[in-house]
CSV table of C-alpha atoms and ligand atoms in Angstrom, one decimal:
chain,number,residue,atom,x,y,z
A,347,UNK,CA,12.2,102.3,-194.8
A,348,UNK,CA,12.8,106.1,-196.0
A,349,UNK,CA,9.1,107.5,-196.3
A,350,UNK,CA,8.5,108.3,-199.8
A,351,UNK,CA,7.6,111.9,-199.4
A,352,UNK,CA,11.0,112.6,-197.8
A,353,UNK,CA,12.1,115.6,-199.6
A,354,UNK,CA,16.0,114.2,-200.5
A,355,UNK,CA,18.9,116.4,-201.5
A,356,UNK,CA,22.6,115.3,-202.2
A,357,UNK,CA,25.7,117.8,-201.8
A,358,UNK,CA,29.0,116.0,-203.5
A,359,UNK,CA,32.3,118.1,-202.9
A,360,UNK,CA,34.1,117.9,-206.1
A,361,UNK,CA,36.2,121.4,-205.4
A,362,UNK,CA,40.0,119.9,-204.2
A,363,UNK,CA,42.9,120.0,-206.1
A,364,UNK,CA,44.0,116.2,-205.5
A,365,UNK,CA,47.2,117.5,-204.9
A,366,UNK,CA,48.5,113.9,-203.6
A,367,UNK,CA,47.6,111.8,-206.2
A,368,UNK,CA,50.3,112.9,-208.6
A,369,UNK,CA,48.7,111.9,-211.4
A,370,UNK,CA,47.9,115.3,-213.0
A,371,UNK,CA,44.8,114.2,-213.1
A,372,UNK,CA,41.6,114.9,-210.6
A,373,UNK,CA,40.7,112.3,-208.7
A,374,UNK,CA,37.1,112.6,-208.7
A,375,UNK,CA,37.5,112.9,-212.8
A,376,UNK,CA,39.9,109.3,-213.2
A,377,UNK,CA,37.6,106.8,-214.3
A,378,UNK,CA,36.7,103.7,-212.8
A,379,UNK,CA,35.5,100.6,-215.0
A,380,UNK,CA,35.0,103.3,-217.6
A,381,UNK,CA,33.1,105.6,-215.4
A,382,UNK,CA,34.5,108.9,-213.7
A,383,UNK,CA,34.7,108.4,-209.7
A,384,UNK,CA,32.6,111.6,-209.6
A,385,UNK,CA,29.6,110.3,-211.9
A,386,UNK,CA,30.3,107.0,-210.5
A,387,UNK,CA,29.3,108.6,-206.9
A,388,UNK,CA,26.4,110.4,-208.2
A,389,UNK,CA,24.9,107.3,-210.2
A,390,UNK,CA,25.1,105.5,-206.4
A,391,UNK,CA,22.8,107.5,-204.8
A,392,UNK,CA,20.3,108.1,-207.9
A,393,UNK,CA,20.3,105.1,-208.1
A,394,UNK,CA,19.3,104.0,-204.6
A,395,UNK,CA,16.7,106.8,-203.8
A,396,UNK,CA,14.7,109.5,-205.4
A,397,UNK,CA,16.5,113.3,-204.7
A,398,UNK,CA,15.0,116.2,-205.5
A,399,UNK,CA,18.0,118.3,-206.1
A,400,UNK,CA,21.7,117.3,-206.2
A,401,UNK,CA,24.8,120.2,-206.2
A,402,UNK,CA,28.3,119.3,-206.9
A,403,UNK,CA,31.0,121.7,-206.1
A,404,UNK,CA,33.5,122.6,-208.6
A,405,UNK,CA,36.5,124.2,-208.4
A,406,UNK,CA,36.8,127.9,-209.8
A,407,UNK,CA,36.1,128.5,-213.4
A,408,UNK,CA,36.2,124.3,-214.2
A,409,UNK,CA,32.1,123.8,-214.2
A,410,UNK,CA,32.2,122.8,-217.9
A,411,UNK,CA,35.0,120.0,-216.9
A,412,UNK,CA,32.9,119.1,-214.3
A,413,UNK,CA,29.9,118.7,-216.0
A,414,UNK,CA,31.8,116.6,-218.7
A,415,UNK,CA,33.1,114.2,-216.0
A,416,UNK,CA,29.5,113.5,-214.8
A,417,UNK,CA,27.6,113.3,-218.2
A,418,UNK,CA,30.3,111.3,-219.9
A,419,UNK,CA,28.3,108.9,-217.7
A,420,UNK,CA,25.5,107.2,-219.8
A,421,UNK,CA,23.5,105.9,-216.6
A,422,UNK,CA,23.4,109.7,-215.1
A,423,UNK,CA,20.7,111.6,-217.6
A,424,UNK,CA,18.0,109.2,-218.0
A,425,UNK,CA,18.6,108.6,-213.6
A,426,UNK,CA,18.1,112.2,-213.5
A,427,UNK,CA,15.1,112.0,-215.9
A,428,UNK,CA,13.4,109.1,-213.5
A,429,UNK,CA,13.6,110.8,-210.7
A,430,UNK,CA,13.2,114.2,-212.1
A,431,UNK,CA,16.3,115.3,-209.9
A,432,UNK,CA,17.7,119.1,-210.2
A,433,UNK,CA,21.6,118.5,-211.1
A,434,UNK,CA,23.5,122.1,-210.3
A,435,UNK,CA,27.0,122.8,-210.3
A,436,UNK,CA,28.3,125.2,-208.0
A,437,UNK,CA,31.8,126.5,-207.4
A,438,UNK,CA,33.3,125.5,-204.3
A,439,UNK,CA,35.7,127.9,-202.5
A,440,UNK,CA,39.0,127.5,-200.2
A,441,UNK,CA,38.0,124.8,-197.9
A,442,UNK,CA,35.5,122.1,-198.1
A,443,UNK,CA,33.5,123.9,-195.1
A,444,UNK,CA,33.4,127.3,-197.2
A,445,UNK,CA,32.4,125.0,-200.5
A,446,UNK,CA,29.5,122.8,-198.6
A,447,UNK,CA,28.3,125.9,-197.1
A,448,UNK,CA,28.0,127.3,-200.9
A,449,UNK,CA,26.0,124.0,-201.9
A,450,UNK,CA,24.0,124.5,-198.7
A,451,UNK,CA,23.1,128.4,-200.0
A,452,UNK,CA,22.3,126.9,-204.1
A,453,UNK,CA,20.0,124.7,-202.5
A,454,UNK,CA,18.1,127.2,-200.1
A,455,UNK,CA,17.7,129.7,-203.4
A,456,UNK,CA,16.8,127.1,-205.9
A,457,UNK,CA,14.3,125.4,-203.6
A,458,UNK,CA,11.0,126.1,-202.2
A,459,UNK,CA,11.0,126.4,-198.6
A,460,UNK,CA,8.3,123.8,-198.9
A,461,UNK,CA,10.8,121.4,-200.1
A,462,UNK,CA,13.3,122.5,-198.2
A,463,UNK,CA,11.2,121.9,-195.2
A,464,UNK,CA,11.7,118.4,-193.3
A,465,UNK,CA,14.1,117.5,-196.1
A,466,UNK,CA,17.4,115.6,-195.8
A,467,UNK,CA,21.0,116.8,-197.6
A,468,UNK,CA,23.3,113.9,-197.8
A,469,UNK,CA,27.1,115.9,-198.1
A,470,UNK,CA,29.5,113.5,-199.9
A,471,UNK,CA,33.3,113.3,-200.9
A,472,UNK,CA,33.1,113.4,-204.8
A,473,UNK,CA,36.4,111.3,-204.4
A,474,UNK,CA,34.3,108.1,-202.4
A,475,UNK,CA,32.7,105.9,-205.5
A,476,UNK,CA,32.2,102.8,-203.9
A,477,UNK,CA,29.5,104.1,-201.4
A,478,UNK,CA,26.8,100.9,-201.3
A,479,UNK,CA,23.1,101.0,-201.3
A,480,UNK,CA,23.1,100.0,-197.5
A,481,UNK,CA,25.4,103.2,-196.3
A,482,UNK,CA,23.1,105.4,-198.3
A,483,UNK,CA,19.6,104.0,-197.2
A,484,UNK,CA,20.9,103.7,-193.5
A,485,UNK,CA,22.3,107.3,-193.4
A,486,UNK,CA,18.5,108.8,-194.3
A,487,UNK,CA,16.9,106.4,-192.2
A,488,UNK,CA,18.9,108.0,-189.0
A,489,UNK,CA,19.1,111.4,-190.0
A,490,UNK,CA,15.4,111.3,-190.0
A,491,UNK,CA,15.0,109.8,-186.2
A,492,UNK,CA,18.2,111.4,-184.8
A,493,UNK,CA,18.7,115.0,-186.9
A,494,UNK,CA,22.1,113.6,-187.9
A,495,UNK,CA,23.8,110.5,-189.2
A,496,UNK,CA,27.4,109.2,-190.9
A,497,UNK,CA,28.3,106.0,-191.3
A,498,UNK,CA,31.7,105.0,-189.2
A,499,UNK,CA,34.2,101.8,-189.3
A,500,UNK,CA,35.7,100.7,-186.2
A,501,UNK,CA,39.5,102.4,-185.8
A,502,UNK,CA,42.1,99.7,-186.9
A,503,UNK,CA,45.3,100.8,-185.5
A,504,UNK,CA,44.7,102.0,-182.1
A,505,UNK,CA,44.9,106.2,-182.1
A,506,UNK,CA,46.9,109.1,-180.2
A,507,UNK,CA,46.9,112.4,-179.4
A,508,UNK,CA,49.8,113.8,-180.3
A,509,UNK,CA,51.4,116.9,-179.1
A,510,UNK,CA,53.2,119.5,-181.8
A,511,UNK,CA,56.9,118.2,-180.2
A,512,UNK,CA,55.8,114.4,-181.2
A,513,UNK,CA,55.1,113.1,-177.6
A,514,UNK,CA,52.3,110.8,-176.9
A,515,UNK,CA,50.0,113.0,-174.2
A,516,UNK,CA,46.9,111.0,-174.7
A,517,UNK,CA,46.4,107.2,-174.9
A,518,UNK,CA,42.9,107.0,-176.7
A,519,UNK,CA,40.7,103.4,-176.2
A,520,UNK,CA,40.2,102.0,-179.7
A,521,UNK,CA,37.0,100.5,-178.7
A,522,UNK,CA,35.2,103.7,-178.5
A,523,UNK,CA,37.0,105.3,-181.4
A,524,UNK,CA,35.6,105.3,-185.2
A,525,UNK,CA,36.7,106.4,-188.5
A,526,UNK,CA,33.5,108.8,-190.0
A,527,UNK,CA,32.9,108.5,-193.7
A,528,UNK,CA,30.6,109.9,-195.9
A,529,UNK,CA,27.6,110.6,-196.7
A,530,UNK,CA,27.0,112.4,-193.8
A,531,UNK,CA,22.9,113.0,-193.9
A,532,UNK,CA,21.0,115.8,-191.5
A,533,UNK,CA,17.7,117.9,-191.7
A,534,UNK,CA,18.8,120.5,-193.9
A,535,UNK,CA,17.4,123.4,-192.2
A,536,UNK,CA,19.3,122.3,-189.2
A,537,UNK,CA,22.8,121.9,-191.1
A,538,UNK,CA,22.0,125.1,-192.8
A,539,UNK,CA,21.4,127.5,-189.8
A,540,UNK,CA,24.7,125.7,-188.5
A,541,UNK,CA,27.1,126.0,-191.6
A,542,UNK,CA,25.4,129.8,-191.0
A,543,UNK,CA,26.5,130.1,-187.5
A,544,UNK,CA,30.3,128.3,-187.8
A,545,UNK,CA,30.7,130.9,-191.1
A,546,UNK,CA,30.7,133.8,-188.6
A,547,UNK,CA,33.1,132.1,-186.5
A,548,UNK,CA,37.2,132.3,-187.1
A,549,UNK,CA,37.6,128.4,-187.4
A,550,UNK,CA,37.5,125.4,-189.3
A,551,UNK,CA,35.8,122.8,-188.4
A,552,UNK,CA,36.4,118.8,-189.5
A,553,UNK,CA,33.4,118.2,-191.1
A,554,UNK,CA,29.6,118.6,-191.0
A,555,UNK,CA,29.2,116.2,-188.0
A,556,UNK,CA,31.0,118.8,-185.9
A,557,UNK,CA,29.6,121.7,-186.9
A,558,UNK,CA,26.0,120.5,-186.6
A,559,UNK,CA,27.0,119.2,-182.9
A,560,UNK,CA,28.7,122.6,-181.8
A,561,UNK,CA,25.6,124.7,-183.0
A,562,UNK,CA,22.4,123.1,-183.2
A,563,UNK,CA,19.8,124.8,-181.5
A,564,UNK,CA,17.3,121.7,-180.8
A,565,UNK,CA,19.4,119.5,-178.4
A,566,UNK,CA,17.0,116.7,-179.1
A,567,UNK,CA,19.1,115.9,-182.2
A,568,UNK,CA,21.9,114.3,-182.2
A,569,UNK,CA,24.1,112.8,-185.4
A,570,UNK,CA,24.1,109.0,-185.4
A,571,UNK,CA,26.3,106.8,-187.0
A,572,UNK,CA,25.4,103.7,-188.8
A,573,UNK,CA,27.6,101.1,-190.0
A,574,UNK,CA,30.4,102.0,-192.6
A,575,UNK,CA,32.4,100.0,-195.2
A,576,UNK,CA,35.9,99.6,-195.8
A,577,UNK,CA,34.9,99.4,-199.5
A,578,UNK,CA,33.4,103.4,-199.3
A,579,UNK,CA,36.9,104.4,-199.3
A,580,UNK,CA,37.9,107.8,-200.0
A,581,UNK,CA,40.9,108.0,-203.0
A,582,UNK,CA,43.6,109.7,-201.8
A,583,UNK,CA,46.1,108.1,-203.5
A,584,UNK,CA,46.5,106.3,-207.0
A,585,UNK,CA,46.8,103.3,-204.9
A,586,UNK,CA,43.3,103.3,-203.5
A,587,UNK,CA,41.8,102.5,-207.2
A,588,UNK,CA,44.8,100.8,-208.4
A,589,UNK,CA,44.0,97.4,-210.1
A,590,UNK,CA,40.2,98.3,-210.4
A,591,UNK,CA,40.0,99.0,-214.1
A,592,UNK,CA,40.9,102.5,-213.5
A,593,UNK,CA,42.8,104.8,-215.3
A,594,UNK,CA,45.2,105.4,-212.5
A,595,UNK,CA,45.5,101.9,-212.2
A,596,UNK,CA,46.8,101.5,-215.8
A,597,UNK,CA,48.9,104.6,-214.7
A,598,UNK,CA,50.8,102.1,-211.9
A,599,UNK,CA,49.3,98.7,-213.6
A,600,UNK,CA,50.8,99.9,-217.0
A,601,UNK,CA,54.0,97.8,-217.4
A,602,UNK,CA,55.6,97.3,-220.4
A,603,UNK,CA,58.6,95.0,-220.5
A,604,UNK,CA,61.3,95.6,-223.3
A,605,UNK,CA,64.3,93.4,-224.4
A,606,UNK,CA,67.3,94.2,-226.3
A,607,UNK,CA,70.4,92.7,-227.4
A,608,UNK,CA,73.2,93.3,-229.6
A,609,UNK,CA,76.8,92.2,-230.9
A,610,UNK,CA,79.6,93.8,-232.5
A,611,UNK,CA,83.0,92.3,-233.8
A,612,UNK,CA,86.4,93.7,-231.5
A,613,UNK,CA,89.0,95.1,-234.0
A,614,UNK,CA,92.2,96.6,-233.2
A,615,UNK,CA,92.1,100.2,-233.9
A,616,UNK,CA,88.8,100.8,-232.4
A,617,UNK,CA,88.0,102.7,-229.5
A,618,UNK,CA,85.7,100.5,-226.8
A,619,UNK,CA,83.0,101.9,-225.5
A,620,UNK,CA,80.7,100.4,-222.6
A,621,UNK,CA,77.2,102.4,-221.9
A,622,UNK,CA,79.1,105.8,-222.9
A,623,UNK,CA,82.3,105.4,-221.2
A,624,UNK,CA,85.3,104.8,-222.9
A,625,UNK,CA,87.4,102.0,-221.7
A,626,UNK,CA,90.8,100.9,-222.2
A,627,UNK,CA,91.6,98.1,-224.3
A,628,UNK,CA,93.7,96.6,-226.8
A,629,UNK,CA,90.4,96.4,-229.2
A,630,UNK,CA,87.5,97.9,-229.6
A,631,UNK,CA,83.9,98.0,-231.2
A,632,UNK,CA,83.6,97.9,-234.9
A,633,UNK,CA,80.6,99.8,-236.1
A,634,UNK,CA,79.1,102.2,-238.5
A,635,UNK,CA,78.7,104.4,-235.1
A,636,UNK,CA,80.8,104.2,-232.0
A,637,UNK,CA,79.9,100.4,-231.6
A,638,UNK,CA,78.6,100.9,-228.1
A,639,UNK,CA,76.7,97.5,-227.4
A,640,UNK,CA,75.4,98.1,-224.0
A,641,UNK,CA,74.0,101.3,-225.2
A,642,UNK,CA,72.6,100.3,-228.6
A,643,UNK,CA,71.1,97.3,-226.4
A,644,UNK,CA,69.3,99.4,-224.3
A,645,UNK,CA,68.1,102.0,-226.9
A,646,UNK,CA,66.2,98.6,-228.2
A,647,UNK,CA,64.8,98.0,-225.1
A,648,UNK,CA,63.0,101.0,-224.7
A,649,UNK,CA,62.1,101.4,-227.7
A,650,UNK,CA,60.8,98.1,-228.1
A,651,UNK,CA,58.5,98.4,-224.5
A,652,UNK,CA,57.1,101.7,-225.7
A,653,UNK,CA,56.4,99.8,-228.7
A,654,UNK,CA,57.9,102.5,-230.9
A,655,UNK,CA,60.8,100.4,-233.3
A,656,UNK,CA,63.9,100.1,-232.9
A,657,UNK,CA,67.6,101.3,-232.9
A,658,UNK,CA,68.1,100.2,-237.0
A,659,UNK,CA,64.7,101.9,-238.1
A,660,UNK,CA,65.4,105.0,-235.8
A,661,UNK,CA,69.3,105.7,-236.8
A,662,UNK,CA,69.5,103.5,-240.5
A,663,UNK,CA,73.2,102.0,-240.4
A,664,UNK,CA,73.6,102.9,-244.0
A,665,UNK,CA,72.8,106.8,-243.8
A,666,UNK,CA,76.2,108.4,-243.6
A,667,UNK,CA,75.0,110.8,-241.0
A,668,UNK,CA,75.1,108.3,-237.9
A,669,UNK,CA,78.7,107.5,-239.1
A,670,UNK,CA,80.8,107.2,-235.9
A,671,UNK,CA,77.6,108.6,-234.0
A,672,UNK,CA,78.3,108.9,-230.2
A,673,UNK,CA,75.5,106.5,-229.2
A,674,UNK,CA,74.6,108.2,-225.8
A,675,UNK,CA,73.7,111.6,-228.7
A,676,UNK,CA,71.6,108.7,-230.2
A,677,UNK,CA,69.8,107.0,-227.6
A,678,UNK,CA,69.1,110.7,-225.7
A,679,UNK,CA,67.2,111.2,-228.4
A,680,UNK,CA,65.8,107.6,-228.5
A,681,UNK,CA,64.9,108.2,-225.2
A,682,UNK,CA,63.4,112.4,-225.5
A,683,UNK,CA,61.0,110.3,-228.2
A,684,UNK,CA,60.1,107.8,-225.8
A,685,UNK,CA,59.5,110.3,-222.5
A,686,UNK,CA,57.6,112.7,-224.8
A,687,UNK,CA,55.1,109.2,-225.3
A,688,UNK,CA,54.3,109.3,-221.6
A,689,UNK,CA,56.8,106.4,-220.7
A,690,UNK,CA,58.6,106.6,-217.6
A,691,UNK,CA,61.5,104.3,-216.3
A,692,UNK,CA,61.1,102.2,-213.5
A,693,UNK,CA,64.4,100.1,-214.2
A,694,UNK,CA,66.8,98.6,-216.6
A,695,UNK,CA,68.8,95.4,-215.8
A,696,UNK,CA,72.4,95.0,-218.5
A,697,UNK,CA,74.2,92.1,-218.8
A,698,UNK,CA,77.8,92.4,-221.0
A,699,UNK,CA,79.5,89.3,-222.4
A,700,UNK,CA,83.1,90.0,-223.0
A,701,UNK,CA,86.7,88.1,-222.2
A,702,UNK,CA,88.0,91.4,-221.9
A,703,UNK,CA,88.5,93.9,-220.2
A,704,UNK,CA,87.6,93.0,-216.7
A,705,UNK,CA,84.7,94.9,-216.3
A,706,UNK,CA,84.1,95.6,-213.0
A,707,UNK,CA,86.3,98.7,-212.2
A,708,UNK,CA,84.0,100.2,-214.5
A,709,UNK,CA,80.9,99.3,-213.5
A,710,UNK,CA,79.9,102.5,-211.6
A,711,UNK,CA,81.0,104.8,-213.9
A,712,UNK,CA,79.3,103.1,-216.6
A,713,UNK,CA,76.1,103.3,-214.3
A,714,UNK,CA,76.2,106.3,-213.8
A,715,UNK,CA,76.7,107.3,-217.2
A,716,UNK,CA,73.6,105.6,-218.3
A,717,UNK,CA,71.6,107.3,-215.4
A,718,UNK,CA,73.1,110.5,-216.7
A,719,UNK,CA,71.7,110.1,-220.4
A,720,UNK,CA,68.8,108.6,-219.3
A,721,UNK,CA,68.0,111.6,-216.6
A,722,UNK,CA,67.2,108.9,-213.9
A,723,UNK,CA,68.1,107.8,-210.8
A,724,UNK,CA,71.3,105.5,-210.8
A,725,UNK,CA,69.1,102.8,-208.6
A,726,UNK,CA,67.2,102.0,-211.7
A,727,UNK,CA,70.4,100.6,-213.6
A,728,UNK,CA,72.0,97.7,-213.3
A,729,UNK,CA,74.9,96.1,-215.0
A,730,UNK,CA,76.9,93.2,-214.9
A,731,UNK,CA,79.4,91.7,-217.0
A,732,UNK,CA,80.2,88.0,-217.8
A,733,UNK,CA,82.7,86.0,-219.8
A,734,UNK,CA,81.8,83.0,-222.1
A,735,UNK,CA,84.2,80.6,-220.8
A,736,UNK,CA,86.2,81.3,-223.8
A,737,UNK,CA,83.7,80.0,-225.8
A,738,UNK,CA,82.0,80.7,-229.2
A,739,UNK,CA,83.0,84.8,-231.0
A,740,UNK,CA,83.2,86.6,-227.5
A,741,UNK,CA,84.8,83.9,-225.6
A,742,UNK,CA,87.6,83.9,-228.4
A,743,UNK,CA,87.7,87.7,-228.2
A,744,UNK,CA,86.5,88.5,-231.6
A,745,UNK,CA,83.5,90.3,-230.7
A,746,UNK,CA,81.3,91.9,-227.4
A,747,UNK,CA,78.2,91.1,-226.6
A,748,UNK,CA,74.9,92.9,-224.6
A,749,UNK,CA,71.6,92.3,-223.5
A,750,UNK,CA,69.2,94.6,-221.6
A,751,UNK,CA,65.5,94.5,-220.1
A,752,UNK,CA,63.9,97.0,-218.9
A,753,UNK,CA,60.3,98.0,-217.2
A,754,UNK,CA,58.3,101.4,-219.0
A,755,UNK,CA,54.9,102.6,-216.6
A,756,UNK,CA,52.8,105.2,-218.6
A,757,UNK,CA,51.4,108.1,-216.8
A,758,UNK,CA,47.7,109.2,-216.5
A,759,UNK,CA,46.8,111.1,-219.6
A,760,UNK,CA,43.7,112.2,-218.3
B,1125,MG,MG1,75.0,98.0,-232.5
């Protein structure tokens, strides 16, 4: 049980740059089943205990985007109201040690010593939303017997010290090793007089846990750790929320299929062309353009996943300007419309039905072709070619068939 005249305080660190995500978008501003993963923290803890005072740390200049990823939280103001908790929003600095130290200084200046005195600061990663009731509640609890407290999960792979050349030098036991999470809760005038002590000095530590260690003063403190969840996972990458009603899990969850198909008759006199390439042969596509099946199949495709038309409503057959179009001009710009929508490519898959020519000589070059209009990676095309067994208009000759699916993602927007 946490007494309930236990001055509380909360420091989230919200001041990275999420540089790994690669979703252009902030971590601790994605949203998780609506909510951003930073407000989504912060209504964790209000919710399980009454703080006095909460900081998050901002990067430079972005305290209004901050403050719009918190409030755009419904539960957060009227949690703040109940408890009559102090929100402030502080800018971090270079490292999370230089930004919780900042958070440490808003509190001491906004607060009375009175209510600093015998308090607890909880420090949390903004980026950890799934913290439960239990860690929270169990962190106080031993930060008010020991000092110091963070909840820890037993080491899963067993752990090495490496040296800079890449040798093994030290075998570490897995039993006695744990992985330390946040919150990380300790008396705050303790932490405090230690953040001010590791400032002066020309290092950086890992987190709080060590800097309280290497400079408290009362040795009869200690930090504690209490048991840790799997589920209070820090995001580091788009993975970690993936497939939990997240916005970056529509980024990788966000599949759109798309099929296309077409036909066009061979005539003599006619120049054949397969996904840009020219190819020799006795016959070749009729059409009000070049007649380029594979690629007029594909610009369906796309367009059809990113749900944007298709190849007839983009480039109308009867306007005389698309007469004798090269089709790789018109499905670039197909696919410039479709890119500029936020759709990227994971793959397309091609099948051609012709008797002739053999196809297969070709393939690559016809690969790489596509990959070349479509600025991609030649591993995301594939093409094959087939015959009809001389049956129906292609097996006869009179006319070329294709088909294509292919696999759209849409990016983060934000
Ligand atoms: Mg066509």
């Amino acid at each position: 049980m946490i007494p309930s005249d236990t001055p509380l305080l909360l420091v989230i660190t919200a001041a990275g740059s999420s540089t790994r995500m690669g979703t252009g978008v902030k971590k601790e501003y994605m949203t998780v089943n609506g909510k951003t993963v930073l407000s989504t923290a912060l209504e964790a803890f209000l919710n399980c205990a009454s703080f006095s005072a909460a900081v998050i740390t901002v990067p430079s200049g972005k305290t209004a985007e901050a403050q719009s990823a918190v409030f755009s939280n419904q539960a957060i103001q009227p949690l703040l109201n109940r408890n009559n908790t102090r929100l402030i929003f502080t800018e971090g600095s270079t490292t999370r040690q230089k930004s919780v130290f900042n958070a440490l200084k808003k509190l001491k200046e906004s607060l009375t010593e009175k209510e600093l005195s015998s308090s607890v600061v909880l420090i949390h990663d903004g980026a950890r939303p799934f913290v439960t009731p239990e860690i929270i509640t169990g962190t106080i609890e031993a930060a008010l017997s020991y000092g110091g407290a963070a909840p820890v999960i037993p080491a899963t792979d067993t752990q090495k010290i490496i040296a800079a050349d890449g040798t093994i030098t030290t075998h570490l036991q897995r039993s006695s090793i744990g992985c330390i999470q946040t919150p990380q809760g300790f008396d705050f005038n303790t932490l405090y007089e230690c953040h001010q002590l590791a400032s002066e000095q020309d290092k950086e530590y890992t987190d709080d846990t060590e800097i309280f260690d290497a400079f408290r003063k009362n040795k009869s403190m200690c930090v504690h750790v209490v048991k840790g969840s799997i589920q209070n996972k820090k995001i580091t990458y788009r993975e970690d929320i993936a497939g939990k009603g997240t916005d970056a899990g529509r980024g990788s969850s966000m599949l759109r299929i798309g099929f296309g198909t077409d036909l066009h008759r061979l005539v003599a006199g006619r120049k054949m062309f397969l996904g840009g390439v020219n190819i020799p042969c006795d016959k070749g596509e009729l059409g009000h353009s070049d007649g380029d099946v594979l690629l007029h199949a594909i610009s369906d495709a796309l367009l059809g996943a990113a749900g944007m038309g298709d190849i007839g409503s983009y480039f109308p057959p009867e306007d005389p300007q698309w007469k004798d179009a090269d089709s790789a001009v018109l499905l670039s710009r197909i696919w410039d419309d479709v890119t500029k929508a936020g759709w990227s490519l994971q793959n397309l898959d091609c099948v051609v039905e012709t008797e002739a020519p053999k196809f297969l000589p070709w393939r690559d070059k016809v690969i790489d072709s596509i990959a070349s209009i479509l600025k991609t990676e030649r591993c995301r095309i594939f093409v094959k070619a087939k015959t009809n067994e001389k049956l129906d208009s292609v097996g006869a000759g009179e006319a070329i068939k294709a088909y294509c699916t292919c696999l759209l993602t849409q990016e983060v927007q934000g």
